[in-house]
Coordinates of C-alpha atoms (C1' of nucleotides) in Angstrom, one line a residue:
Chain A
M280 CA 134.7 207.9 223.7
S281 CA 131.8 209.8 222.7
A282 CA 130.5 211.0 226.2
A283 CA 133.2 213.5 226.2
L284 CA 134.3 215.0 229.4
A285 CA 135.0 218.3 227.8
E286 CA 132.3 220.5 229.1
K287 CA 134.3 223.5 228.0
V288 CA 132.6 225.6 230.7
D289 CA 133.2 229.4 230.3
D290 CA 135.3 229.6 233.4
D291 CA 134.7 233.5 233.9
L292 CA 131.0 233.0 233.6
W293 CA 131.2 230.0 236.1
S294 CA 133.2 231.9 238.7
A295 CA 130.8 235.0 238.4
I296 CA 127.6 232.8 239.2
G297 CA 129.5 230.6 241.6
D298 CA 129.3 233.2 244.3
P299 CA 126.2 232.8 246.3
T300 CA 125.9 236.7 246.9
R301 CA 126.0 237.2 243.3
R302 CA 123.5 234.6 242.5
R303 CA 121.2 236.3 245.1
M304 CA 121.8 239.6 243.2
L305 CA 120.9 238.3 240.0
D306 CA 117.7 236.7 241.5
L307 CA 116.7 240.2 242.8
L308 CA 117.5 241.9 239.6
L309 CA 115.3 239.5 237.7
I310 CA 112.4 239.8 240.2
E311 CA 112.5 243.6 240.2
G312 CA 113.6 244.4 236.8
D313 CA 116.3 246.5 237.9
G314 CA 118.3 248.0 240.9
T315 CA 121.2 249.8 242.0
A316 CA 124.1 248.9 244.6
T317 CA 122.0 250.6 247.2
T318 CA 118.5 249.3 246.6
L319 CA 120.2 245.6 246.4
S320 CA 122.2 245.9 249.6
Q321 CA 119.2 247.0 251.5
Q322 CA 117.7 243.4 250.7
M323 CA 120.9 241.6 251.5
P324 CA 123.2 241.2 254.5
V325 CA 126.1 242.9 252.9
T326 CA 127.1 246.5 252.4
R327 CA 126.7 248.8 249.6
Q328 CA 130.4 248.6 248.6
A329 CA 130.4 244.8 248.6
V330 CA 127.4 244.9 246.3
A331 CA 129.1 247.4 244.1
K332 CA 132.1 245.3 243.7
H333 CA 129.9 242.3 242.6
L334 CA 128.0 244.3 240.3
G335 CA 131.4 245.2 238.7
V336 CA 132.3 241.5 238.3
L337 CA 128.9 240.9 236.7
D338 CA 129.3 243.8 234.5
R339 CA 132.7 242.6 233.5
V340 CA 131.4 239.2 232.2
G341 CA 128.3 240.7 230.6
L342 CA 125.6 239.3 232.9
V343 CA 124.3 242.8 233.8
R344 CA 124.4 246.1 232.1
A345 CA 124.4 249.5 233.8
T346 CA 122.7 252.6 232.7
P347 CA 123.6 255.9 234.5
A348 CA 120.5 258.0 235.5
G349 CA 121.5 261.1 237.2
R350 CA 123.0 260.3 240.6
E351 CA 122.0 256.8 240.2
K352 CA 123.4 253.7 238.3
R353 CA 120.7 251.2 237.5
Y354 CA 121.6 247.7 236.6
R355 CA 119.7 245.3 234.7
V356 CA 120.3 241.6 233.8
D357 CA 121.5 240.9 230.2
E358 CA 119.0 238.2 229.4
A359 CA 121.0 236.3 226.7
Q360 CA 124.1 236.1 228.8
L361 CA 122.3 234.7 231.8
A362 CA 120.4 232.3 229.5
R363 CA 124.0 231.1 228.6
A364 CA 124.9 230.8 232.1
A365 CA 121.7 228.9 233.0
A366 CA 122.3 226.5 230.2
Q367 CA 125.9 225.8 231.4
L368 CA 124.5 225.0 234.9
S369 CA 122.0 222.7 233.5
S370 CA 124.6 221.0 231.2
V371 CA 126.8 220.3 234.0
G372 CA 124.0 218.8 236.1
L373 CA 122.9 216.8 233.2
A374 CA 126.3 215.4 232.4
W375 CA 126.7 214.3 235.9
D376 CA 123.4 212.7 235.8
A377 CA 124.2 210.8 232.6
R378 CA 127.5 209.5 234.1
L379 CA 125.6 208.4 237.2
Q380 CA 123.0 206.6 235.2
R381 CA 125.8 204.7 233.1
I382 CA 127.3 203.7 236.4
K383 CA 124.0 202.5 237.8
R384 CA 123.4 200.5 234.4
I385 CA 126.8 198.8 234.7
A386 CA 126.3 197.9 238.5
E387 CA 122.9 196.3 237.5
A388 CA 124.6 194.4 234.8
I389 CA 127.2 192.9 237.1
Q390 CA 124.6 192.2 239.5
R391 CA 122.5 190.2 237.0
T392 CA 125.8 188.3 235.9
R393 CA 126.5 187.4 239.3
Q394 CA 122.9 185.9 239.8
D395 CA 123.6 183.3 237.0
Chain B
M312 CA 104.1 236.3 244.2
S313 CA 103.6 232.5 243.7
A314 CA 106.7 232.0 241.6
A315 CA 108.7 231.7 244.8
L316 CA 112.4 232.8 244.9
A317 CA 113.2 230.3 247.6
E318 CA 115.6 228.0 245.6
K319 CA 116.8 226.8 249.1
V320 CA 120.2 225.7 247.7
D321 CA 122.3 223.9 250.2
D322 CA 125.2 226.5 250.3
D323 CA 128.0 224.1 251.6
L324 CA 127.1 221.8 248.6
W325 CA 127.1 224.8 246.1
S326 CA 130.4 226.1 247.3
A327 CA 131.8 222.6 247.1
I328 CA 130.9 222.2 243.5
G329 CA 131.4 225.9 242.7
D330 CA 135.2 225.3 242.7
P331 CA 136.5 224.4 239.0
T332 CA 139.2 222.2 240.4
R333 CA 136.8 220.2 242.5
R334 CA 134.5 219.9 239.5
R335 CA 137.3 218.4 237.6
M336 CA 138.2 215.9 240.3
L337 CA 134.6 214.8 240.5
D338 CA 134.7 214.1 236.7
L339 CA 138.0 212.2 236.9
L340 CA 136.5 210.2 239.8
L341 CA 133.4 209.4 237.8
I342 CA 135.3 208.3 234.8
E343 CA 137.7 206.2 236.6
G344 CA 135.6 205.0 239.5
D345 CA 138.0 205.8 242.1
G346 CA 141.2 207.6 242.8
T347 CA 143.7 209.0 245.4
A348 CA 145.3 212.3 246.0
T349 CA 148.3 211.1 244.1
T350 CA 146.6 209.7 241.0
L351 CA 144.2 212.6 240.8
S352 CA 147.0 215.3 240.9
Q353 CA 148.9 213.4 238.1
Q354 CA 146.0 214.2 235.8
M355 CA 145.7 217.9 236.9
P356 CA 147.8 221.0 237.0
V357 CA 148.0 221.1 240.7
T358 CA 149.9 219.5 243.5
R359 CA 149.0 216.4 245.5
Q360 CA 148.6 218.6 248.6
A361 CA 146.1 220.9 246.8
V362 CA 144.1 217.9 245.8
A363 CA 144.1 216.4 249.2
K364 CA 142.6 219.6 250.6
H365 CA 139.8 219.4 248.1
L366 CA 139.2 215.9 248.8
G367 CA 138.7 216.9 252.3
V368 CA 136.2 219.5 251.5
L369 CA 134.4 217.1 249.3
D370 CA 134.4 214.5 252.0
R371 CA 133.1 216.9 254.6
V372 CA 130.1 217.6 252.4
G373 CA 129.6 214.0 251.6
L374 CA 130.3 214.2 247.9
V375 CA 133.1 211.5 248.2
R376 CA 133.9 208.9 250.7
A377 CA 137.3 207.5 251.5
T378 CA 138.4 204.0 252.2
P379 CA 141.9 203.5 253.4
A380 CA 143.8 200.4 251.8
G381 CA 147.2 199.9 253.0
R382 CA 149.3 203.1 252.6
E383 CA 146.8 204.3 250.2
K384 CA 143.5 206.2 250.6
R385 CA 141.1 205.6 247.7
Y386 CA 138.2 208.0 247.4
R387 CA 134.9 207.3 245.5
V388 CA 131.9 209.5 244.5
D389 CA 129.0 209.2 246.8
E390 CA 126.3 208.8 243.9
A391 CA 123.4 209.8 245.9
Q392 CA 124.9 213.1 247.1
L393 CA 126.3 213.9 243.6
A394 CA 122.9 213.3 242.3
R395 CA 121.5 216.0 244.7
A396 CA 124.2 218.4 243.8
A397 CA 123.4 217.9 240.0
A398 CA 119.6 218.4 240.6
Q399 CA 120.6 221.6 242.4
L400 CA 122.7 222.9 239.4
S401 CA 119.8 222.1 237.1
S402 CA 117.2 223.7 239.1
V403 CA 119.0 226.8 239.5
G404 CA 119.5 226.8 235.6
L405 CA 115.7 226.1 235.1
A406 CA 114.7 228.7 237.6
W407 CA 116.5 231.3 235.6
D408 CA 115.3 230.1 232.4
A409 CA 111.6 230.2 233.8
R410 CA 112.0 233.9 234.8
L411 CA 113.6 234.8 231.6
Q412 CA 110.6 233.3 229.9
R413 CA 108.2 235.1 231.9
I414 CA 109.9 238.5 231.2
K415 CA 110.1 237.7 227.6
R416 CA 106.3 236.9 227.5
I417 CA 105.5 240.2 229.3
A418 CA 107.7 242.0 226.9
E419 CA 105.8 240.7 223.9
A420 CA 102.6 241.4 225.5
I421 CA 103.5 245.0 225.8
Q422 CA 104.8 245.1 222.2
R423 CA 101.4 243.7 221.1
T424 CA 99.5 246.4 223.2
R425 CA 101.4 249.0 221.6
Q426 CA 100.6 247.8 218.2
D427 CA 96.9 248.6 218.5
Chain C
dA916 C1' 167.7 196.2 256.2
dC917 C1' 167.0 199.8 252.8
dC918 C1' 164.8 202.7 249.5
dT919 C1' 160.8 204.0 247.6
dT920 C1' 155.9 205.4 247.6
dG921 C1' 152.0 207.7 249.6
dC922 C1' 150.2 210.6 253.2
dG923 C1' 149.7 214.3 256.7
dC924 C1' 151.2 218.6 258.9
dA925 C1' 152.9 223.5 259.0
dA926 C1' 154.4 227.7 257.1
dC927 C1' 153.9 230.9 253.6
dC928 C1' 151.8 233.6 249.4
dA929 C1' 148.2 235.5 246.6
dA930 C1' 143.6 236.4 245.3
dA931 C1' 139.0 237.3 246.6
dC932 C1' 135.0 238.7 249.7
dG933 C1' 133.9 241.7 253.1
dT934 C1' 134.3 245.8 256.1
dT935 C1' 135.1 250.8 257.5
dG936 C1' 136.2 255.6 256.5
dC937 C1' 136.4 259.3 253.4
dG938 C1' 135.5 262.5 249.6
dC939 C1' 132.9 263.7 245.4
dT940 C1' 128.8 264.7 242.5
dT941 C1' 123.7 265.1 242.1
dC942 C1' 119.3 266.3 243.6
dC943 C1' 115.7 268.2 246.7
dG944 C1' 113.8 272.0 249.9
dC945 C1' 113.8 276.3 251.5
Chain D
dG1290 C1' 121.3 280.1 245.3
dC1291 C1' 122.4 277.1 249.4
dG1292 C1' 122.9 273.6 252.7
dG1293 C1' 121.9 269.1 253.7
dA1294 C1' 120.8 264.5 252.2
dA1295 C1' 121.4 260.6 249.0
dG1296 C1' 124.5 257.8 245.7
dC1297 C1' 128.5 256.4 244.1
dG1298 C1' 133.7 255.6 243.8
dC1299 C1' 138.3 255.0 245.9
dA1300 C1' 141.5 253.3 249.5
dA1301 C1' 143.2 250.8 253.4
dC1302 C1' 142.6 246.8 255.9
dG1303 C1' 141.1 242.0 257.9
dT1304 C1' 139.9 237.1 256.9
dT1305 C1' 139.1 233.2 254.3
dT1306 C1' 140.5 230.1 250.6
dG1307 C1' 143.1 228.0 246.8
dG1308 C1' 147.8 227.0 245.9
dT1309 C1' 152.7 226.3 246.9
dT1310 C1' 157.0 224.2 249.2
dG1311 C1' 159.3 221.6 252.8
dC1312 C1' 159.3 218.2 256.2
dG1313 C1' 158.5 214.0 258.8
dC1314 C1' 156.4 209.5 259.3
dA1315 C1' 154.1 204.9 258.1
dA1316 C1' 153.6 201.1 254.7
dG1317 C1' 155.5 198.1 250.9
dG1318 C1' 158.7 196.1 247.6
dT1319 C1' 163.3 194.0 246.8

DNA sequence: ACCTTGCGCAACCAAACGTTGCGCTTCCGC
DNA sequence: GCGGAAGCGCAACGTTTGGTTGCGCAAGGT
């Protein structure tokens, strides 16, 4: 049973990027380099406080890092950690694709057998 | 701004596969071909009812299809839809990777400029 | 006929996402 | 220096969602 099922997905990371709002925030941070709870909330349909909470979550799992600057608190994406997250996404997608491929091959084999 | 941000991710699909329990269920269904709420719940740390609800969600977004068989209700993965979902996962992962690559290149360019 | 097996429905709990409201610090203009 | 605006943090609250228990009902096996 080499095709192991154990994706051993880091569950905290997954649930962090599982939320659509947080994904959107990461996108914005990637595009603009950095941002604060206020600036991000202005480009999204949620309040500053909601964004602040999400930033807290992202910070806790290490996907972003904060640097206080006067009365502001600028956040930046931690590139290494996001790269890990991206890898996990791709890996799950690829795993499913692989299984689907196998099923397809088996189905074709049966088809061929039946045509004898 | 050619590198569009619009990943246009189908939000219902995402939230369906965003849940770890549902991902696990899809894995089991792929491995065993099909299953019922009861059989799946026996291989997971949740109750049959919880599994049944999740199956309802997966059915609503089209990731699985049910075929009543006597007193049982067997579920099977809809391969086309799962393929779509897998593609979305990979695509988001790749999009992030691409942006990270760009940032890295820019950083290196600045580095080089500074070394003159 | 009876008992088991499998499903569906309803009530209830806890955690998560989002809101509003308030108070505190920091900066800017006068 | 002082007053107002800009940002942030904290707390209370409502709603949705993942999970549980408990029950009743239909389908099969003996």
